Amino acid sequence: WSYSMPWYTHSSPVYSRKNKIVVCGSEEGVVYGFNALTGDVQWKFQVGGAVKASFALNQDERYVAFGSYDTYVYVLDIKNGNLVQRWETGNIIQSGAIFHGEFLYIGCGDKTIYCFNYKNGECMWSYRTGGRIFATPIIAQGNLYIGSNDGIFYEFNLINGAVTGMFQSIERIVNQAVFDQETNYFYLPTVANELYKLRYENPFIRTGDGNI
């Protein structure tokens, strides 16, 4: 099956195997929930700006989260598209979100990384970096990692947001890093046409082994 949205589609979809639903956003500010088998639109959710980022599913696949160019972060019930939580930030959101337990982490164009409790609606902590954040965070070795347009790859304590390590690259970091659990290496791209290979060493990120 296929489905044509009226405006451009820049966001990456997410698939819930449990619910057989695919969720995707578009430039028109509409988030769609599709029946993964037939392509039928199960639900739509209208926001006030473009949805360019990827989507996140929580562990039991009950909720889906995303940010929008309307400066808000949303959590929806994936079965029916109903609003569960919403938080306002200070700028557009192009970063994808990530769930961990009852917490939701996301970067923002206001240079800030946020941690929200999606169960009680509280903002647990936030940290302002030196540049806008377009990259999507990852969780590895019990920490949160995200790159910023200030060229720094940050390591945060998941619970209190304390910065426990960082790596300074020479250019902006706008994409998500990946982590290999078997080798303890991060692979980090920058807009300077570089790919860094970084070694994880508790409690800090040390200088990389080199770049490719």
C-alpha positions as a Python dict, from the first residue, in 0.01 Angstrom:
ca = {
    (1, 'W'): (0, 0, 0),
    (2, 'S'): (98, 365, -27),
    (3, 'Y'): (-37, 692, 106),
    (4, 'S'): (30, 1041, -32),
    (5, 'M'): (44, 1325, 219),
    (6, 'P'): (-40, 1672, 84),
    (7, 'W'): (295, 1823, 199),
    (8, 'Y'): (654, 1707, 219),
    (9, 'T'): (739, 1423, 456),
    (10, 'H'): (1076, 1461, 629),
    (11, 'S'): (1017, 1264, 948),
    (12, 'S'): (1105, 898, 990),
    (13, 'P'): (812, 672, 1079),
    (14, 'V'): (795, 436, 1375),
    (15, 'Y'): (634, 92, 1370),
    (16, 'S'): (457, -70, 1664),
    (17, 'R'): (465, -444, 1616),
    (18, 'K'): (236, -492, 1914),
    (19, 'N'): (-37, -263, 1775),
    (20, 'K'): (35, -308, 1404),
    (21, 'I'): (41, 70, 1363),
    (22, 'V'): (285, 292, 1172),
    (23, 'V'): (311, 655, 1287),
    (24, 'C'): (452, 929, 1063),
    (25, 'G'): (443, 1308, 1052),
    (26, 'S'): (453, 1567, 777),
    (27, 'E'): (521, 1931, 696),
    (28, 'E'): (149, 2007, 718),
    (29, 'G'): (166, 1950, 1095),
    (30, 'V'): (-39, 1634, 1091),
    (31, 'V'): (71, 1309, 1256),
    (32, 'Y'): (-84, 999, 1102),
    (33, 'G'): (-147, 660, 1255),
    (34, 'F'): (-169, 398, 979),
    (35, 'N'): (-284, 40, 991),
    (36, 'A'): (44, -130, 909),
    (37, 'L'): (-126, -410, 716),
    (38, 'T'): (-370, -213, 501),
    (39, 'G'): (-245, 147, 505),
    (40, 'D'): (-581, 274, 628),
    (41, 'V'): (-556, 590, 838),
    (42, 'Q'): (-651, 490, 1192),
    (43, 'W'): (-621, 841, 1335),
    (44, 'K'): (-479, 1189, 1275),
    (45, 'F'): (-339, 1440, 1523),
    (46, 'Q'): (-299, 1805, 1423),
    (47, 'V'): (-19, 2019, 1568),
    (48, 'G'): (78, 2380, 1503),
    (49, 'G'): (393, 2328, 1298),
    (50, 'A'): (588, 2090, 1079),
    (51, 'V'): (686, 1752, 1220),
    (52, 'K'): (1033, 1677, 1086),
    (53, 'A'): (1177, 1455, 1357),
    (54, 'S'): (1160, 1083, 1414),
    (55, 'F'): (920, 923, 1661),
    (56, 'A'): (982, 725, 1979),
    (57, 'L'): (789, 435, 2129),
    (58, 'N'): (791, 359, 2498),
    (59, 'Q'): (881, 9, 2613),
    (60, 'D'): (531, -140, 2611),
    (61, 'E'): (450, 41, 2282),
    (62, 'R'): (152, 217, 2435),
    (63, 'Y'): (276, 570, 2374),
    (64, 'V'): (448, 752, 2091),
    (65, 'A'): (642, 1078, 2136),
    (66, 'F'): (770, 1349, 1902),
    (67, 'G'): (854, 1718, 1877),
    (68, 'S'): (728, 1980, 1633),
    (69, 'Y'): (825, 2313, 1481),
    (70, 'D'): (544, 2460, 1692),
    (71, 'T'): (794, 2430, 1986),
    (72, 'Y'): (595, 2159, 2168),
    (73, 'V'): (680, 1802, 2266),
    (74, 'Y'): (390, 1557, 2247),
    (75, 'V'): (307, 1214, 2383),
    (76, 'L'): (13, 1035, 2221),
    (77, 'D'): (-172, 711, 2282),
    (78, 'I'): (-64, 509, 1980),
    (79, 'K'): (-393, 319, 1954),
    (80, 'N'): (-617, 621, 1904),
    (81, 'G'): (-391, 927, 1869),
    (82, 'N'): (-527, 1091, 2186),
    (83, 'L'): (-306, 1345, 2361),
    (84, 'V'): (-141, 1215, 2679),
    (85, 'Q'): (113, 1490, 2758),
    (86, 'R'): (238, 1813, 2602),
    (87, 'W'): (525, 2044, 2700),
    (88, 'E'): (630, 2379, 2555),
    (89, 'T'): (997, 2449, 2482),
    (90, 'G'): (1174, 2762, 2365),
    (91, 'N'): (1221, 2689, 1994),
    (92, 'I'): (1157, 2449, 1708),
    (93, 'I'): (1221, 2079, 1761),
    (94, 'Q'): (1403, 1873, 1502),
    (95, 'S'): (1556, 1624, 1743),
    (96, 'G'): (1394, 1285, 1782),
    (97, 'A'): (1286, 1171, 2127),
    (98, 'I'): (1383, 863, 2329),
    (99, 'F'): (1200, 689, 2613),
    (100, 'H'): (1370, 533, 2915),
    (101, 'G'): (1145, 401, 3189),
    (102, 'E'): (904, 681, 3281),
    (103, 'F'): (1128, 947, 3131),
    (104, 'L'): (1135, 1107, 2787),
    (105, 'Y'): (1449, 1279, 2655),
    (106, 'I'): (1462, 1521, 2361),
    (107, 'G'): (1684, 1799, 2223),
    (108, 'C'): (1559, 2137, 2104),
    (109, 'G'): (1647, 2435, 1886),
    (110, 'D'): (1665, 2647, 2203),
    (111, 'K'): (2002, 2470, 2266),
    (112, 'T'): (1854, 2263, 2549),
    (113, 'I'): (1825, 1893, 2623),
    (114, 'Y'): (1508, 1813, 2821),
    (115, 'C'): (1405, 1526, 3047),
    (116, 'F'): (1030, 1493, 3102),
    (117, 'N'): (837, 1248, 3317),
    (118, 'Y'): (561, 1149, 3079),
    (119, 'K'): (357, 985, 3356),
    (120, 'N'): (317, 1288, 3583),
    (121, 'G'): (394, 1559, 3326),
    (122, 'E'): (688, 1716, 3513),
    (123, 'C'): (1006, 1847, 3355),
    (124, 'M'): (1266, 1663, 3562),
    (125, 'W'): (1571, 1851, 3436),
    (126, 'S'): (1710, 2048, 3145),
    (127, 'Y'): (2057, 2150, 3034),
    (128, 'R'): (2145, 2434, 2797),
    (129, 'T'): (2434, 2362, 2563),
    (130, 'G'): (2629, 2610, 2355),
    (131, 'G'): (2443, 2542, 2031),
    (132, 'R'): (2110, 2438, 1888),
    (133, 'I'): (2033, 2067, 1912),
    (134, 'F'): (1914, 1880, 1605),
    (135, 'A'): (2061, 1539, 1692),
    (136, 'T'): (1859, 1263, 1855),
    (137, 'P'): (1983, 1135, 2193),
    (138, 'I'): (2090, 777, 2266),
    (139, 'I'): (2122, 579, 2586),
    (140, 'A'): (2430, 366, 2645),
    (141, 'Q'): (2606, 224, 2950),
    (142, 'G'): (2340, 375, 3174),
    (143, 'N'): (2400, 732, 3049),
    (144, 'L'): (2239, 972, 2802),
    (145, 'Y'): (2444, 1096, 2503),
    (146, 'I'): (2367, 1370, 2254),
    (147, 'G'): (2556, 1600, 2019),
    (148, 'S'): (2500, 1975, 1982),
    (149, 'N'): (2573, 2243, 1725),
    (150, 'D'): (2847, 2363, 1960),
    (151, 'G'): (3043, 2058, 1840),
    (152, 'I'): (3033, 1884, 2178),
    (153, 'F'): (2917, 1528, 2234),
    (154, 'Y'): (2770, 1527, 2586),
    (155, 'E'): (2734, 1252, 2844),
    (156, 'F'): (2456, 1307, 3102),
    (157, 'N'): (2339, 1134, 3415),
    (158, 'L'): (1994, 1005, 3323),
    (159, 'I'): (1834, 1094, 3655),
    (160, 'N'): (1964, 1440, 3746),
    (161, 'G'): (2107, 1571, 3418),
    (162, 'A'): (2461, 1619, 3551),
    (163, 'V'): (2723, 1639, 3277),
    (164, 'T'): (2958, 1347, 3341),
    (165, 'G'): (3169, 1367, 3027),
    (166, 'M'): (3212, 1534, 2690),
    (167, 'F'): (3406, 1517, 2366),
    (168, 'Q'): (3483, 1833, 2166),
    (169, 'S'): (3474, 1790, 1789),
    (170, 'I'): (3564, 2062, 1539),
    (171, 'E'): (3218, 2107, 1388),
    (172, 'R'): (2847, 2081, 1451),
    (173, 'I'): (2689, 1749, 1545),
    (174, 'V'): (2342, 1727, 1392),
    (175, 'N'): (2286, 1352, 1365),
    (176, 'Q'): (2250, 1068, 1611),
    (177, 'A'): (2557, 875, 1722),
    (178, 'V'): (2558, 495, 1750),
    (179, 'F'): (2716, 277, 2019),
    (180, 'D'): (2856, -76, 1990),
    (181, 'Q'): (2799, -254, 2322),
    (182, 'E'): (3043, -532, 2239),
    (183, 'T'): (3341, -303, 2176),
    (184, 'N'): (3240, 5, 2383),
    (185, 'Y'): (3295, 233, 2083),
    (186, 'F'): (3081, 528, 1974),
    (187, 'Y'): (3061, 634, 1609),
    (188, 'L'): (2993, 1005, 1580),
    (189, 'P'): (2936, 1202, 1255),
    (190, 'T'): (2982, 1578, 1216),
    (191, 'V'): (2901, 1827, 940),
    (192, 'A'): (3275, 1860, 867),
    (193, 'N'): (3257, 1533, 669),
    (194, 'E'): (3407, 1345, 962),
    (195, 'L'): (3323, 1023, 1141),
    (196, 'Y'): (3478, 989, 1486),
    (197, 'K'): (3538, 662, 1664),
    (198, 'L'): (3526, 726, 2040),
    (199, 'R'): (3609, 488, 2320),
    (200, 'Y'): (3383, 476, 2625),
    (201, 'E'): (3574, 493, 2953),
    (202, 'N'): (3378, 528, 3275),
    (203, 'P'): (3315, 797, 3393),
    (204, 'F'): (3426, 1015, 3098),
    (205, 'I'): (3444, 1005, 2723),
    (206, 'R'): (3811, 1022, 2635),
    (207, 'T'): (3972, 1143, 2315),
    (208, 'G'): (3875, 935, 2015),
    (209, 'D'): (4097, 672, 1857),
    (210, 'G'): (4099, 880, 1541),
    (211, 'N'): (3862, 978, 1265),
    (212, 'I'): (3766, 820, 939),
}
